[in-house]
Coordinates of C-alpha atoms in Angstrom, one line a residue:
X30 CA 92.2 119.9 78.1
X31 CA 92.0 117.4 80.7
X32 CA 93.8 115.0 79.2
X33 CA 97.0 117.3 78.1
X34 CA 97.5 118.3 81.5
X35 CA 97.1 113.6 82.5
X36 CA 99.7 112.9 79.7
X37 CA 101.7 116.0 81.0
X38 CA 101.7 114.4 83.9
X39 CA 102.4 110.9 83.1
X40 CA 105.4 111.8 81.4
X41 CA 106.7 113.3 84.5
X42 CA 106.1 110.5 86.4
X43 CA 108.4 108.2 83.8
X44 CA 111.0 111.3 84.0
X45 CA 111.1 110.9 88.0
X46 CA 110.9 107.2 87.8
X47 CA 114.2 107.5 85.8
X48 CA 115.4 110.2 87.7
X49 CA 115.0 107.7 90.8
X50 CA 116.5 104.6 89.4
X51 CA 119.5 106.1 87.1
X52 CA 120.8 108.3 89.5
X53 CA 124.2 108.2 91.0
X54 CA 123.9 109.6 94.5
X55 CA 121.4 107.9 96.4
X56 CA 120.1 111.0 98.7
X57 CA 118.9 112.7 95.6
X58 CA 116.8 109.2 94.6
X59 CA 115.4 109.9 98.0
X60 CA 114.5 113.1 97.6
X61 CA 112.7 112.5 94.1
X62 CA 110.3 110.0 95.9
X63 CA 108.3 112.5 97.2
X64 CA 107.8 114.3 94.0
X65 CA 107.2 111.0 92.4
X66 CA 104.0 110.4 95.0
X67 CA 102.8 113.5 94.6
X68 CA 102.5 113.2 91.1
X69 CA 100.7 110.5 91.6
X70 CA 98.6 111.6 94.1
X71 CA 97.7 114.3 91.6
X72 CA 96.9 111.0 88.8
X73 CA 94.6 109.5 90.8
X74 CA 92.5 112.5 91.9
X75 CA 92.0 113.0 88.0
X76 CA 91.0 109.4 87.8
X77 CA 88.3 110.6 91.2
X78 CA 89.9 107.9 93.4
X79 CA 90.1 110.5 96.3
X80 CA 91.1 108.0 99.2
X81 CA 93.9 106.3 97.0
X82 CA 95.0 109.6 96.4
X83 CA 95.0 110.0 100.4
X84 CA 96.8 106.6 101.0
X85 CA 99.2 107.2 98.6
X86 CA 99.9 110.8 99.9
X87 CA 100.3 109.5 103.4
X88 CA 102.7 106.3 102.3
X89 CA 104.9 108.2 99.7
X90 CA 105.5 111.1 101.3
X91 CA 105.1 110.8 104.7
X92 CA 106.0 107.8 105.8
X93 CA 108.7 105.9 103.5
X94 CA 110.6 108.9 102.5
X95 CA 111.1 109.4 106.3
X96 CA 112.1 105.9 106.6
X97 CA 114.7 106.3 104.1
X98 CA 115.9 109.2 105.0
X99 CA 116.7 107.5 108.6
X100 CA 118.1 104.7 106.9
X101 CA 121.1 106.5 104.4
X102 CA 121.7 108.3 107.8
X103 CA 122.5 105.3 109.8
X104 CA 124.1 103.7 107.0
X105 CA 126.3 106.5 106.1
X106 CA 129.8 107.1 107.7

């Protein structure tokens, strides 16, 4: 059962990973990044690495989507 629910989720990672790289607008690529950590945040608590799964959480969703975010902002006109 375990490993139905991993592939499930391994095959959404590739979809966002797409979803992030083939995409036209680039707020929306943004956006996705999130998901995209959180997914594999979720990975690596299956694979019981708890404090990658912390780091990663942190980075991903805290910290370089913010960055972004601030960036297409400033960029923007």
């Amino acid at each position: 059962m375990i490993n139905i629910v991993f592939y499930l989720l391994l095959l959404f990672l590739i979809i966002t990973a797409f979803f992030m790289v083939f995409t036209k607008d680039l707020s929306n690529s943004v956006i996705t990044l999130p998901l995209f950590g959180a997914i594999l945040v979720i990975i690596f608590v299956i694979l019981q690495a708890p404090g990658v799964a912390l780091a990663g959480a942190i980075m991903t969703a805290g910290l370089t989507t913010a960055f972004f975010v601030i960036t297409i902002n400033k960029t923007e006109y």
